[in-house]
PDB file of C-alpha atoms in Angstrom:
ATOM      1  CA  MET A   1     189.183   4.691 -95.470  1.00 60.00           C
ATOM      2  CA  THR A   2     188.899   7.598 -93.047  1.00 62.00           C
ATOM      3  CA  ASP A   3     187.542   7.606 -89.513  1.00 75.00           C
ATOM      4  CA  PHE A   4     184.529   9.619 -90.640  1.00 53.00           C
ATOM      5  CA  SER A   5     181.435   9.373 -88.491  1.00 64.00           C
ATOM      6  CA  ILE A   6     178.270  11.381 -88.092  1.00 60.00           C
ATOM      7  CA  VAL A   7     178.086  13.453 -84.929  1.00 69.00           C
ATOM      8  CA  ASP A   8     174.414  14.421 -84.845  1.00 74.00           C
ATOM      9  CA  VAL A   9     171.235  14.960 -86.851  1.00 77.00           C
ATOM     10  CA  ASP A  10     171.322  18.651 -87.722  1.00 77.00           C
ATOM     11  CA  HIS A  11     167.665  19.096 -88.693  1.00 88.00           C
ATOM     12  CA  ILE A  12     164.675  17.410 -90.297  1.00 90.00           C
ATOM     13  CA  GLU A  13     162.861  19.121 -93.166  1.00 85.00           C
ATOM     14  CA  VAL A  14     159.073  19.151 -92.925  1.00 89.00           C
ATOM     15  CA  SER A  15     156.721  20.408 -95.638  1.00 88.00           C
ATOM     16  CA  VAL A  16     153.810  22.483 -94.324  1.00 91.00           C
ATOM     17  CA  LYS A  17     151.077  24.677 -95.788  1.00 91.00           C
ATOM     18  CA  ASP A  18     151.767  27.675 -93.518  1.00 93.00           C
ATOM     19  CA  ARG A  19     155.119  27.906 -91.701  1.00 93.00           C
ATOM     20  CA  GLU A  20     154.010  30.384 -89.033  1.00 94.00           C
ATOM     21  CA  LYS A  21     150.832  28.468 -88.226  1.00 95.00           C
ATOM     22  CA  SER A  22     152.764  25.195 -88.078  1.00 95.00           C
ATOM     23  CA  ALA A  23     155.486  26.765 -85.914  1.00 97.00           C
ATOM     24  CA  LYS A  24     152.825  27.806 -83.392  1.00 97.00           C
ATOM     25  CA  TRP A  25     151.404  24.270 -83.404  1.00 97.00           C
ATOM     26  CA  TYR A  26     154.822  22.669 -82.825  1.00 96.00           C
ATOM     27  CA  GLU A  27     155.468  25.156 -80.020  1.00 97.00           C
ATOM     28  CA  GLU A  28     152.158  24.313 -78.322  1.00 96.00           C
ATOM     29  CA  ILE A  29     152.633  20.554 -78.657  1.00 95.00           C
ATOM     30  CA  PHE A  30     156.409  20.120 -78.213  1.00 95.00           C
ATOM     31  CA  GLY A  31     157.684  23.491 -76.969  1.00 96.00           C
ATOM     32  CA  LEU A  32     159.757  24.018 -80.149  1.00 97.00           C
ATOM     33  CA  LYS A  33     160.459  27.698 -80.829  1.00 97.00           C
ATOM     34  CA  PRO A  34     162.032  29.633 -83.711  1.00 96.00           C
ATOM     35  CA  VAL A  35     165.821  29.282 -83.728  1.00 94.00           C
ATOM     36  CA  GLN A  36     167.083  32.874 -83.579  1.00 93.00           C
ATOM     37  CA  GLU A  37     170.561  32.085 -84.994  1.00 89.00           C
ATOM     38  CA  LEU A  38     168.946  30.643 -88.150  1.00 89.00           C
ATOM     39  CA  GLU A  39     166.220  33.265 -88.553  1.00 90.00           C
ATOM     40  CA  MET A  40     167.897  34.704 -91.676  1.00 84.00           C
ATOM     41  CA  TRP A  41     167.057  31.514 -93.598  1.00 83.00           C
ATOM     42  CA  SER A  42     163.312  32.100 -93.166  1.00 87.00           C
ATOM     43  CA  LYS A  43     163.391  34.944 -95.720  1.00 85.00           C
ATOM     44  CA  ILE A  44     164.425  32.644 -98.591  1.00 80.00           C
ATOM     45  CA  GLY A  45     164.078  29.112 -97.225  1.00 83.00           C
ATOM     46  CA  PRO A  46     162.883  27.242 -94.184  1.00 90.00           C
ATOM     47  CA  LEU A  47     161.741  28.518 -90.824  1.00 95.00           C
ATOM     48  CA  PHE A  48     163.855  26.657 -88.265  1.00 93.00           C
ATOM     49  CA  ILE A  49     162.291  25.705 -84.947  1.00 96.00           C
ATOM     50  CA  GLY A  50     163.927  23.763 -82.137  1.00 95.00           C
ATOM     51  CA  ASN A  51     164.201  22.924 -78.481  1.00 95.00           C
ATOM     52  CA  GLU A  52     166.113  25.007 -75.920  1.00 94.00           C
ATOM     53  CA  ASP A  53     169.441  23.192 -76.120  1.00 92.00           C
ATOM     54  CA  GLY A  54     169.426  22.923 -79.928  1.00 89.00           C
ATOM     55  CA  SER A  55     169.482  19.124 -79.960  1.00 91.00           C
ATOM     56  CA  VAL A  56     166.230  19.040 -81.993  1.00 93.00           C
ATOM     57  CA  LYS A  57     165.631  21.237 -85.033  1.00 93.00           C
ATOM     58  CA  LEU A  58     162.915  21.128 -87.681  1.00 93.00           C
ATOM     59  CA  ALA A  59     163.144  23.116 -90.904  1.00 91.00           C
ATOM     60  CA  LEU A  60     159.590  24.091 -91.900  1.00 92.00           C
ATOM     61  CA  PHE A  61     159.209  24.580 -95.664  1.00 88.00           C
ATOM     62  CA  ASN A  62     156.104  25.959 -97.333  1.00 87.00           C
ATOM     63  CA  GLY A  63     154.922  23.407 -99.851  1.00 80.00           C
ATOM     64  CA  VAL A  64     153.597  19.957-100.485  1.00 70.00           C
ATOM     65  CA  LYS A  65     155.514  16.968 -99.213  1.00 64.00           C
ATOM     66  CA  ASP A  66     157.154  14.638-101.692  1.00 60.00           C
ATOM     67  CA  THR A  67     155.282  11.486-102.581  1.00 58.00           C
ATOM     68  CA  ASP A  68     158.468   9.492-103.213  1.00 56.00           C
ATOM     69  CA  GLY A  69     161.319   9.123-100.784  1.00 58.00           C
ATOM     70  CA  SER A  70     159.710  11.302 -98.130  1.00 62.00           C
ATOM     71  CA  ILE A  71     160.170  10.696 -94.420  1.00 66.00           C
ATOM     72  CA  ASN A  72     157.570   8.299 -93.071  1.00 69.00           C
ATOM     73  CA  ARG A  73     157.475   9.519 -89.454  1.00 83.00           C
ATOM     74  CA  ILE A  74     159.351  11.794 -87.069  1.00 89.00           C
ATOM     75  CA  ALA A  75     159.759  10.323 -83.600  1.00 85.00           C
ATOM     76  CA  PHE A  76     160.595  12.578 -80.670  1.00 91.00           C
ATOM     77  CA  SER A  77     161.764  11.051 -77.399  1.00 89.00           C
ATOM     78  CA  THR A  78     161.386  12.230 -73.841  1.00 92.00           C
ATOM     79  CA  ALA A  79     161.917  11.018 -70.287  1.00 92.00           C
ATOM     80  CA  GLY A  80     159.294   9.034 -68.366  1.00 93.00           C
ATOM     81  CA  GLU A  81     158.030  11.883 -66.221  1.00 93.00           C
ATOM     82  CA  LYS A  82     157.732  14.197 -69.238  1.00 93.00           C
ATOM     83  CA  PHE A  83     155.908  11.472 -71.183  1.00 92.00           C
ATOM     84  CA  LEU A  84     153.356  11.227 -68.359  1.00 93.00           C
ATOM     85  CA  ASP A  85     152.990  15.025 -68.328  1.00 92.00           C
ATOM     86  CA  PHE A  86     152.246  14.911 -72.068  1.00 93.00           C
ATOM     87  CA  LEU A  87     149.715  12.100 -71.595  1.00 92.00           C
ATOM     88  CA  ASN A  88     147.971  14.097 -68.861  1.00 91.00           C
ATOM     89  CA  ARG A  89     147.349  16.970 -71.270  1.00 91.00           C
ATOM     90  CA  VAL A  90     146.911  15.061 -74.551  1.00 92.00           C
ATOM     91  CA  ASP A  91     143.097  14.978 -74.297  1.00 91.00           C
ATOM     92  CA  SER A  92     143.024  18.795 -74.382  1.00 92.00           C
ATOM     93  CA  LEU A  93     145.408  19.127 -77.350  1.00 92.00           C
ATOM     94  CA  ASN A  94     142.950  18.028 -80.053  1.00 91.00           C
ATOM     95  CA  LEU A  95     145.498  15.747 -81.743  1.00 95.00           C
ATOM     96  CA  LEU A  96     144.458  13.493 -84.604  1.00 94.00           C
ATOM     97  CA  PHE A  97     145.855  10.259 -86.009  1.00 93.00           C
ATOM     98  CA  ILE A  98     144.467   9.161 -89.352  1.00 88.00           C
ATOM     99  CA  GLY A  99     141.519  11.474 -88.806  1.00 91.00           C
ATOM    100  CA  LYS A 100     140.598  10.193 -85.327  1.00 93.00           C
ATOM    101  CA  LYS A 101     141.057  12.056 -82.037  1.00 95.00           C
ATOM    102  CA  VAL A 102     144.043  10.891 -79.998  1.00 95.00           C
ATOM    103  CA  THR A 103     143.560  10.405 -76.255  1.00 92.00           C
ATOM    104  CA  LYS A 104     145.807   9.029 -73.539  1.00 89.00           C
ATOM    105  CA  GLU A 105     144.145   5.651 -74.056  1.00 90.00           C
ATOM    106  CA  HIS A 106     145.931   5.462 -77.435  1.00 92.00           C
ATOM    107  CA  VAL A 107     149.374   5.010 -75.865  1.00 93.00           C
ATOM    108  CA  VAL A 108     151.133   1.908 -77.206  1.00 92.00           C
ATOM    109  CA  ASP A 109     153.328  -0.446 -75.179  1.00 91.00           C
ATOM    110  CA  HIS A 110     156.180  -1.779 -77.358  1.00 86.00           C
ATOM    111  CA  ASP A 111     157.719  -3.798 -74.457  1.00 85.00           C
ATOM    112  CA  LEU A 112     160.894  -1.708 -74.771  1.00 84.00           C
ATOM    113  CA  SER A 113     159.230   1.690 -75.010  1.00 86.00           C
ATOM    114  CA  TYR A 114     155.877   3.456 -74.909  1.00 91.00           C
ATOM    115  CA  SER A 115     154.686   5.593 -77.825  1.00 90.00           C
ATOM    116  CA  LEU A 116     151.859   7.870 -78.832  1.00 93.00           C
ATOM    117  CA  TYR A 117     151.200   8.460 -82.542  1.00 91.00           C
ATOM    118  CA  PHE A 118     149.557  11.515 -84.122  1.00 94.00           C
ATOM    119  CA  ASP A 119     149.657  13.834 -87.134  1.00 94.00           C
ATOM    120  CA  ASP A 120     150.599  17.488 -87.393  1.00 93.00           C
ATOM    121  CA  PRO A 121     148.038  19.807 -89.054  1.00 92.00           C
ATOM    122  CA  ASP A 122     149.602  19.086 -92.483  1.00 89.00           C
ATOM    123  CA  GLY A 123     149.356  15.305 -92.137  1.00 88.00           C
ATOM    124  CA  ASN A 124     153.025  14.688 -91.265  1.00 88.00           C
ATOM    125  CA  LYS A 125     153.242  11.568 -89.121  1.00 89.00           C
ATOM    126  CA  LEU A 126     154.674  12.101 -85.618  1.00 90.00           C
ATOM    127  CA  GLU A 127     155.454   9.965 -82.596  1.00 91.00           C
ATOM    128  CA  LEU A 128     156.300  10.743 -79.009  1.00 91.00           C
ATOM    129  CA  THR A 129     158.234   7.852 -77.522  1.00 91.00           C
ATOM    130  CA  CYS A 130     159.849   7.035 -74.183  1.00 91.00           C
ATOM    131  CA  TYR A 131     162.325   4.293 -73.318  1.00 88.00           C
ATOM    132  CA  ASP A 132     161.784   4.563 -69.552  1.00 93.00           C
ATOM    133  CA  HIS A 133     159.617   1.465 -69.886  1.00 91.00           C
ATOM    134  CA  ASN A 134     159.832   0.184 -66.306  1.00 93.00           C
ATOM    135  CA  TYR A 135     158.939   3.620 -64.919  1.00 94.00           C
ATOM    136  CA  LEU A 136     155.970   4.038 -67.265  1.00 94.00           C
ATOM    137  CA  LYS A 137     154.727   0.502 -66.661  1.00 92.00           C
ATOM    138  CA  LEU A 138     154.187   1.496 -63.021  1.00 92.00           C
ATOM    139  CA  HIS A 139     152.240   4.635 -63.961  1.00 91.00           C
ATOM    140  CA  ILE A 140     150.264   3.735 -67.077  1.00 90.00           C
ATOM    141  CA  LYS A 141     147.283   1.566 -66.193  1.00 80.00           C
ATOM    142  CA  SER A 142     146.355   0.428 -69.683  1.00 74.00           C
ATOM    143  CA  ALA A 143     148.129   0.609 -72.994  1.00 70.00           C
ATOM    144  CA  ARG A 144     147.552  -0.867 -76.405  1.00 72.00           C
ATOM    145  CA  ARG A 145     149.886  -3.654 -77.427  1.00 69.00           C
ATOM    146  CA  PHE A 146     151.861  -3.343 -80.632  1.00 57.00           C
ATOM    147  CA  ASP A 147     151.859  -6.790 -82.210  1.00 47.00           C
TER     148      ASP A 147
END
């Protein structure tokens, strides 16, 4: 047996109807932008988008998502202050979860973390989560319980 171990998640593949439209949406919601070093792939494969430091990358593929073995949800994490910033603008983002508008009142307290659930325009399930629970507990007046 070797000492093999995984270092990082390189990227997550996401099926979308229109890569450019979806890329704009992910940029508006999460600040993810096209990854210049991987731009050559967009001619024959996915359009890669990611955050500034490259620690998060999505590969947007034109097409329909698989019905078997597909990813159930993509969860992005952030720090407490950034989570509050997101909550303060969520009402203006027109986010939906299972067809219903998501507002800051939809934040869920998991006792260990806080999360907000929503869908991208193609129905891919997303979550923004934060493990700065003690910090958020001081700043979030009401949250749904996840039981």
